Amino acid sequence: MAKPIGLEVSLAVSEAVRLCDCDVVAAYPITPQTHIVEHLSELVANGHLNAAYIPVESEQSAMSSCIGSSAAGARTFTATSSQGLALMNEMLYIAPVLRTPIVMAIANRALSAPINIWNDHSDIMSVRDAGWVGLFAENGQEALDLTIVSFRVAEDRQVSLPVTLNIDGFTLSHFIEPILLPTLEEVAAYLPPFKPLVKLDIAKPISMGLLGTPESYAESRKATDDVLLGSLSVIKKAFAEFHKAFGREYKAVETYKSDDAETVLLTMGSISETAMTAVDEMREKGEKVGLVRLRVWRPFPSEDFLQAVSKAKNLAVIDRHISLGVPFGPVCLEAKSLLYDAPARPSVTNFILGLGGRDVTREDFKEITQKAKALSGKSQSRFDLIGVWE
Amino acid sequence: MIKGIDALMKASDLPDAFTAEPGSTLAFKTGDWRSLRPKLDREKCIYCAFCYIYCPDGVYQDMGKDEKYFKPDLDYCKGCGICAHECPKKCIEMVLEEV
Ligand code: SF4
Ligand code: SF4
């Protein structure tokens, strides 16, 4: 039986990329993602990973290189954060339609302004419509495991789409945790060699990145959306086979003490672990509270989500990003739109916290639970920004 | 048959990843974008090849040493008028495309 080793979570992601025998890493350093690609460059330089490491001059170039290398049939990885993700924006929308599988770890960080290097979800939320599969890890082991799962999902020929693996910047990326490292053989048995759906090949040329006229643009976007929605079944299968191979179980929507809960909290990412502790403490005092966490953000796991929350009386949706000019955060908007047509639906409230690295504590979840109960059956006109000084 | 993206194609029939085989734009006739067509006065033409060189779509064909003129392929000529503008003898006239 393998023993866990103490490893910084960023380095665990890099080690997972090594175990997946990645062919190309094209990346530009940016806080708090830097350790991931820094360690990868060491692994390549020291001969532990037989890959081409492309030190590009910007994130726009990083993503362009990734699209090119994936199209040429290479297993491809990159990582970024915040402004780096924003600089990739135009290329991010291109990769899914070109069906180029790429795995990108995002050490989630707030977007400027004001300049802020700390954690929230404004970076990933700004590209939520780009067509990438989006997964969230809550701890170090998950960050490693889901990196492996991400390659498997991305390269599945039924999917053949890029995947973002979201790990909270600093609060997850920079922590040292006990982590189990699988062997190269175990990973190779789980992750088959990359056989691209379409490939740039001199012997059999094709054109990629064509003009889509008004007569074909809509059809192409729809075709990509069909593939992304259909990827959920592949993700679930990849989770199930990961469970079989490595013994650790993942679900598209994770639940914690939510079956009989009157009030359910909805979270994504590493704050979920704090929320679990808060739920335990509230349960000890007799509070019927539970937690539901979205592990898969895109494609939105609508059915699993509805199943997990529809029995509750109150649903408190927690966002880590303000969609400026809209009364509710992006996760809440998804929840509300899906619940609108549900035969039985909980009273939905929205709380935003942990912006720009503001601490998220167990007390915050207790406050949210009380507020959600007090607002039960009433309508909330706008999100409640927890801990804001006014 | 060169496989490209046809003007009308169901989402389910589109090639994976929106790709096309090389040369597929040959099947994409852009001539109907034209509102003016180039009309040549062969009497004045000196066979200098300016039209052939300047045409941004490369649609002029050399008719050879005996014929001594260049002929636009109207399946692809977009009617931009650059050939008429560049012709040193002003022997290309852009005439309204009749419908
Ligand atoms: S009108 Fe424009 S496209 Fe047509 S032959 Fe002349 S230069 Fe070429
Ligand atoms: S540019 Fe004018 S003169 Fe020269 S070949 Fe063309 S039509 Fe003739």
XYZ file of C-alpha atoms and ligand atoms in Angstrom:
505
model
C 0.000 0.000 0.000
C 1.417 3.333 -1.072
C 1.987 5.953 1.580
C 0.894 9.570 1.238
C 3.691 12.118 0.940
C 3.634 15.762 1.932
C 3.401 17.772 -1.267
C 2.401 21.300 -2.215
C -0.864 21.026 -4.169
C 0.577 22.922 -7.180
C 3.377 20.366 -7.357
C 0.871 17.539 -7.049
C -0.795 18.859 -10.213
C 2.593 18.958 -11.991
C 3.325 15.411 -10.809
C -0.049 14.305 -12.181
C 0.879 15.834 -15.542
C 4.141 13.860 -15.422
C 2.263 10.659 -14.571
C -0.021 11.296 -17.551
C 3.097 11.401 -19.775
C 2.115 14.761 -21.245
C 3.810 15.692 -24.558
C 3.629 19.481 -24.624
C 3.450 22.137 -21.922
C 3.088 25.720 -23.183
C 2.705 28.192 -20.371
C 3.433 31.618 -18.988
C 3.961 32.103 -15.264
C 1.392 34.030 -13.237
C 0.642 34.082 -9.520
C -0.723 31.886 -7.950
C -0.338 29.326 -10.720
C 3.444 29.702 -11.203
C 4.555 26.740 -9.094
C 2.694 24.319 -11.358
C 4.523 25.257 -14.560
C 7.783 26.004 -12.746
C 7.864 22.442 -11.438
C 6.915 21.116 -14.869
C 9.815 22.974 -16.450
C 12.113 21.322 -13.885
C 10.637 17.895 -14.607
C 11.264 18.404 -18.333
C 14.757 19.883 -17.841
C 15.786 17.037 -15.525
C 14.499 14.394 -17.900
C 11.673 13.160 -15.665
C 9.067 14.114 -18.241
C 9.707 13.606 -21.935
C 7.842 16.663 -23.169
C 8.369 19.864 -25.126
C 8.207 22.792 -22.727
C 7.376 25.991 -24.621
C 8.178 29.134 -22.613
C 5.886 31.490 -24.524
C 5.781 35.296 -24.271
C 2.152 35.619 -23.161
C -0.907 33.606 -22.244
C -2.466 34.370 -25.610
C 0.527 32.602 -27.148
C 0.325 29.832 -24.550
C -3.220 28.973 -25.561
C -2.428 29.350 -29.276
C 0.481 26.918 -28.871
C -1.720 24.504 -26.949
C -4.364 24.515 -29.674
C -1.668 23.877 -32.276
C 0.046 21.095 -30.371
C -3.238 19.379 -29.535
C -4.266 19.616 -33.201
C -0.965 17.951 -34.099
C -1.863 15.031 -31.834
C 0.180 15.870 -28.726
C -1.104 15.449 -25.180
C -1.178 19.072 -24.031
C -1.234 20.903 -20.712
C -1.118 24.482 -19.532
C -1.995 26.403 -16.398
C -2.946 29.979 -15.619
C -4.800 32.374 -13.330
C -6.851 35.542 -13.454
C -5.350 38.118 -15.874
C -3.561 35.295 -17.685
C -6.869 33.574 -18.360
C -8.316 36.901 -19.463
C -5.433 37.356 -21.931
C -6.203 33.914 -23.378
C -9.821 34.828 -23.910
C -10.025 34.904 -27.707
C -8.247 31.555 -28.022
C -10.383 29.970 -25.285
C -13.479 30.252 -27.435
C -11.699 28.672 -30.405
C -10.371 25.453 -28.823
C -13.770 23.801 -28.181
C -15.101 24.279 -31.720
C -11.813 22.940 -33.123
C -12.313 20.006 -30.721
C -8.749 20.275 -29.416
C -8.372 18.479 -26.086
C -6.181 20.517 -23.711
C -6.000 20.276 -19.941
C -5.620 23.614 -18.186
C -5.268 23.983 -14.446
C -6.557 27.325 -13.203
C -5.340 28.452 -9.791
C -8.407 30.635 -9.368
C -7.668 34.267 -8.588
C -9.604 37.527 -8.611
C -9.602 39.700 -11.726
C -8.296 43.271 -11.603
C -9.180 46.033 -10.756
C -8.138 46.660 -8.073
C -5.057 44.521 -8.592
C -5.455 41.474 -6.408
C -3.557 38.206 -6.509
C -5.782 36.275 -4.105
C -8.508 33.720 -4.522
C -12.038 33.967 -5.812
C -13.844 32.638 -8.891
C -14.043 35.740 -11.065
C -11.506 34.351 -13.568
C -13.343 31.133 -14.425
C -16.738 32.844 -14.322
C -15.587 35.307 -16.975
C -15.082 32.442 -19.445
C -17.951 30.208 -18.447
C -19.555 30.336 -21.914
C -16.396 29.439 -23.846
C -17.278 25.746 -24.252
C -14.695 24.121 -21.978
C -15.498 21.304 -19.597
C -15.033 22.736 -16.068
C -14.138 20.702 -12.977
C -13.522 21.884 -9.404
C -11.175 20.262 -6.885
C -11.605 20.789 -3.152
C -8.311 19.422 -1.764
C -4.854 18.310 -2.850
C -5.655 14.677 -3.547
C -8.575 15.749 -5.690
C -6.364 18.199 -7.588
C -4.026 15.333 -8.512
C -6.796 12.828 -9.228
C -8.869 15.230 -11.292
C -5.861 16.225 -13.403
C -5.676 12.581 -14.489
C -9.445 12.417 -14.995
C -9.291 15.666 -17.004
C -6.928 14.144 -19.587
C -9.132 11.087 -19.865
C -12.290 13.166 -20.414
C -10.664 15.710 -22.746
C -9.178 13.062 -25.027
C -12.199 10.756 -25.129
C -13.161 10.870 -28.813
C -16.814 11.380 -27.913
C -15.745 14.554 -26.058
C -12.520 15.832 -27.646
C -12.855 19.147 -25.818
C -10.563 21.219 -23.612
C -10.976 20.943 -19.836
C -10.319 23.439 -17.033
C -9.384 22.023 -13.660
C -10.105 24.702 -11.074
C -8.122 24.800 -7.874
C -8.484 27.764 -5.549
C -5.410 29.990 -5.700
C -3.268 29.968 -2.526
C -5.970 28.463 -0.275
C -5.526 25.239 -2.229
C -2.621 25.712 -4.663
C -0.056 26.687 -2.010
C -0.972 24.277 0.764
C 1.126 21.250 1.583
C -1.090 18.220 1.983
C -0.612 14.463 2.344
C -1.045 13.122 -1.177
C -1.037 9.617 -2.625
C 0.895 9.415 -5.880
C -0.186 6.629 -8.215
C 2.459 4.913 -10.341
C 3.087 5.563 -14.027
C 1.784 2.051 -14.786
C -1.453 2.609 -12.884
C -2.081 5.884 -14.698
C -1.200 4.355 -18.080
C -3.766 1.612 -17.469
C -6.431 4.249 -16.762
C -5.471 6.785 -19.436
C -5.171 5.308 -22.946
C -2.796 6.931 -25.488
C -4.147 10.066 -27.157
C -5.805 9.245 -30.477
C -7.070 12.566 -31.815
C -10.466 12.923 -33.444
C -8.988 15.185 -36.115
C -5.300 15.735 -36.661
C -2.989 18.063 -38.534
C -1.013 15.648 -40.657
C 1.172 16.522 -43.655
C 0.378 13.155 -45.253
C -3.365 13.809 -45.062
C -3.902 17.571 -44.867
C -7.022 19.273 -43.577
C -7.942 22.895 -42.924
C -8.828 23.835 -39.342
C -10.281 27.115 -38.145
C -12.479 27.822 -41.136
C -14.795 30.711 -41.829
C -18.324 29.981 -40.619
C -20.731 31.994 -42.745
C -24.204 33.000 -41.508
C -25.363 29.720 -43.065
C -23.074 27.511 -40.948
C -21.973 29.438 -37.818
C -25.107 28.631 -35.793
C -24.905 24.951 -36.736
C -21.277 24.765 -35.644
C -21.975 26.385 -32.262
C -24.924 24.032 -31.759
C -22.814 20.995 -32.677
C -20.200 22.034 -30.085
C -22.871 22.570 -27.433
C -24.301 19.108 -28.168
C -20.865 17.585 -27.591
C -20.303 19.551 -24.370
C -23.700 18.582 -22.948
C -23.083 14.973 -23.983
C -19.714 14.953 -22.201
C -21.417 14.618 -18.803
C -21.961 10.884 -19.321
C -18.283 10.472 -20.274
C -17.214 12.420 -17.171
C -19.369 10.167 -14.984
C -17.885 7.084 -16.620
C -14.364 8.455 -16.106
C -15.200 9.034 -12.418
C -16.589 5.507 -12.073
C -13.521 3.934 -13.669
C -11.233 6.088 -11.579
C -13.040 4.771 -8.507
C -12.474 1.219 -9.691
C -8.802 1.776 -10.475
C -7.741 4.012 -7.563
C -10.467 3.574 -4.940
C -11.407 7.242 -4.683
C -14.940 8.172 -5.674
C -16.050 11.381 -7.403
C -19.485 12.557 -8.477
C -20.677 15.367 -10.725
C -22.631 16.752 -7.777
C -21.354 15.856 -4.326
C -23.622 15.819 -1.292
C -22.883 15.995 2.417
C -25.590 15.389 5.017
C -28.090 16.910 2.600
C -30.606 14.040 2.331
C -32.815 15.126 5.223
C -31.628 18.741 5.323
C -34.100 21.574 5.592
C -31.478 24.112 4.525
C -28.927 23.202 1.893
C -25.785 25.211 1.157
C -24.418 25.082 -2.410
C -20.668 25.575 -2.908
C -17.846 24.985 -5.393
C -14.161 24.519 -4.658
C -12.043 24.414 -1.528
C -14.426 26.375 0.722
C -16.550 23.224 0.642
C -14.258 21.640 3.252
C -14.795 24.579 5.613
C -18.510 24.354 4.881
C -18.506 20.640 5.819
C -16.972 21.431 9.201
C -19.576 24.176 9.700
C -22.344 21.703 8.774
C -20.979 19.209 11.332
C -20.962 21.868 14.045
C -24.475 23.053 13.198
C -25.752 19.464 13.051
C -24.378 18.893 16.572
C -26.654 21.703 17.705
C -29.639 20.099 15.953
C -29.693 22.303 12.856
C -31.056 20.376 9.848
C -28.472 21.680 7.424
C -26.562 19.988 4.606
C -24.171 20.741 1.791
C -24.254 20.208 -1.973
C -21.106 20.868 -4.027
C -20.761 21.190 -7.773
C -17.726 19.213 -8.857
C -18.665 19.593 -12.512
C -19.473 23.209 -13.407
C -19.573 22.769 -17.193
C -21.502 21.010 -18.608
C -23.907 22.016 -15.849
C -25.078 18.728 -14.252
C -28.714 19.837 -14.272
C -30.438 16.579 -13.347
C -28.006 15.641 -10.574
C -28.282 19.167 -9.212
C -32.088 19.141 -9.188
C -32.118 15.751 -7.551
C -29.730 16.926 -4.844
C -31.540 20.133 -3.874
C -35.223 19.804 -4.732
C -36.262 18.195 -1.438
C -34.829 21.024 0.656
C -36.910 23.863 2.040
C -34.156 26.457 1.630
C -31.255 26.589 -0.773
C -28.447 29.027 -0.019
C -26.317 29.424 -3.141
C -22.801 30.647 -2.486
C -20.978 32.554 -5.211
C -17.361 33.673 -5.289
C -17.879 36.300 -7.987
C -20.128 39.307 -8.587
C -21.675 39.443 -12.030
C -21.644 43.244 -12.043
C -25.016 44.693 -12.976
C -27.016 41.547 -12.221
C -28.763 41.025 -8.857
C -27.440 37.456 -8.402
C -24.152 35.632 -8.821
C -23.544 33.226 -11.718
C -24.019 29.986 -9.769
C -27.265 31.327 -8.340
C -28.509 32.274 -11.798
C -27.996 28.692 -12.990
C -29.716 27.318 -9.896
C -32.672 29.662 -10.179
C -33.218 29.103 -13.883
C -33.204 25.312 -13.442
C -35.468 25.414 -10.408
C -38.006 27.735 -12.032
C -39.628 24.835 -13.862
C -39.192 22.300 -11.062
C -42.475 20.983 -9.591
C -41.212 21.503 -6.046
C -38.530 24.041 -5.405
C -36.738 25.385 -2.369
C -36.658 29.018 -1.429
C -33.438 30.234 -3.078
C -31.134 32.834 -1.556
C -27.751 34.035 -2.781
C -24.654 34.849 -0.741
C -21.354 36.062 -2.095
C -18.204 35.710 -0.047
C -14.471 35.204 -0.182
C -13.858 37.843 -2.845
C -10.231 38.711 -3.585
C -8.920 36.362 -0.913
C -11.157 37.478 1.973
C -11.140 34.676 4.539
C -14.078 32.264 4.478
C -14.827 30.901 7.924
C -17.146 28.366 9.520
C -18.978 31.305 11.112
C -19.806 32.639 7.626
C -21.681 29.423 6.800
C -23.545 29.573 10.098
C -24.573 33.160 9.376
C -25.671 32.175 5.864
C -27.746 29.290 7.210
C -29.580 31.579 9.636
C -30.150 34.224 6.972
C -31.429 31.636 4.467
C -33.901 30.375 7.080
C -35.062 33.894 7.904
C -35.627 34.635 4.202
C -37.514 31.358 3.620
C -40.552 31.956 1.457
C -39.636 35.623 0.968
C -37.897 36.980 -2.086
C -34.424 38.402 -1.908
C -33.956 41.364 -4.259
C -30.191 41.074 -4.495
C -27.319 38.886 -3.289
C -26.061 39.351 0.255
C -22.338 40.118 0.363
C -21.140 38.395 3.521
C -18.704 40.338 5.683
C -18.727 43.507 3.583
C -18.030 46.724 5.487
C -20.776 49.247 4.752
C -15.311 15.441 -54.392
C -13.546 17.990 -52.233
C -15.147 17.978 -48.797
C -15.748 21.388 -47.283
C -18.467 23.172 -45.379
C -21.480 23.538 -47.656
C -23.528 26.694 -47.499
C -26.350 24.756 -45.854
C -25.511 21.877 -43.564
C -27.344 20.430 -40.568
C -25.474 20.710 -37.246
C -25.407 16.903 -37.073
C -23.891 16.624 -40.574
C -21.034 19.078 -40.041
C -17.595 17.473 -40.170
C -15.994 16.955 -36.722
C -14.151 20.039 -35.529
C -15.455 22.115 -38.475
C -12.606 21.073 -40.758
C -12.314 20.815 -44.517
C -10.131 19.042 -47.030
C -7.546 21.169 -48.895
C -8.824 23.237 -51.807
C -12.408 23.099 -50.612
C -12.963 26.813 -51.210
C -13.041 25.924 -54.925
C -16.525 24.632 -54.226
C -17.467 27.955 -52.664
C -18.521 30.164 -55.585
C -18.196 33.787 -54.542
C -19.173 35.270 -57.918
C -22.715 36.003 -56.750
C -21.377 38.587 -54.284
C -20.678 40.809 -57.315
C -22.751 43.847 -58.242
C -20.407 45.071 -61.012
C -18.656 42.892 -63.558
C -15.453 43.696 -65.484
C -16.013 44.094 -69.240
C -12.949 44.103 -71.482
C -12.455 46.088 -74.672
C -10.047 43.724 -76.464
C -9.260 46.345 -79.159
C -7.423 48.531 -76.620
C -5.856 45.747 -74.539
C -2.050 45.553 -74.787
C -1.749 42.182 -72.949
C 0.368 43.738 -70.172
C -1.013 41.451 -67.409
C -1.626 44.207 -64.850
C -5.186 42.913 -64.394
C -3.855 39.368 -63.945
C -1.340 40.492 -61.328
C -3.488 42.937 -59.356
C -6.702 40.911 -59.098
C -6.858 40.113 -55.350
C -8.820 36.940 -56.025
C -6.479 35.666 -58.741
C -9.359 34.909 -61.056
C -7.799 36.077 -64.323
C -6.739 33.324 -66.704
C -4.064 33.891 -69.340
C -5.679 33.129 -72.716
C -2.254 32.653 -74.302
C 0.023 34.176 -76.956
C -2.467 33.772 -79.787
C -5.521 35.222 -78.045
C -3.433 37.820 -76.122
C -5.827 38.736 -73.344
C -6.803 37.739 -69.804
C -10.253 36.442 -68.925
C -11.799 36.625 -65.425
C -13.483 33.538 -64.015
C -16.869 34.983 -63.142
C -17.612 32.108 -60.741
C -15.186 33.799 -58.341
C -14.770 37.464 -59.441
C -16.230 39.603 -56.640
C -16.470 42.747 -58.777
C -14.068 44.865 -56.740
C -12.929 46.880 -59.777
C -9.229 46.773 -58.954
C -8.400 45.381 -62.401
C -10.275 48.273 -64.051
C -8.501 50.783 -61.805
C -5.046 49.364 -62.487
C -5.381 48.789 -66.262
C -2.979 51.296 -67.911
C -5.125 51.444 -71.057
C -8.433 51.855 -69.186
C -9.932 49.156 -71.336
C -11.800 47.396 -68.492
C -15.199 48.853 -67.697
C -17.178 47.864 -64.613
C -20.745 47.340 -65.756
C -23.786 46.769 -63.598
C -24.546 43.091 -63.032
C -28.037 42.495 -64.424
C -30.379 40.312 -62.422
S -13.280 42.984 -60.515
Fe -11.877 42.469 -58.862
S -12.222 40.305 -58.535
Fe -13.133 40.759 -60.511
S -11.516 40.335 -61.968
Fe -11.351 42.494 -61.479
S -9.864 42.594 -59.852
Fe -10.526 40.453 -59.983
S -4.422 45.488 -67.539
Fe -5.660 46.223 -69.218
S -4.260 46.347 -70.895
Fe -3.238 45.108 -69.364
S -3.805 43.032 -69.940
Fe -5.329 43.680 -68.473
S -6.973 44.533 -69.713
Fe -5.196 44.346 -71.051
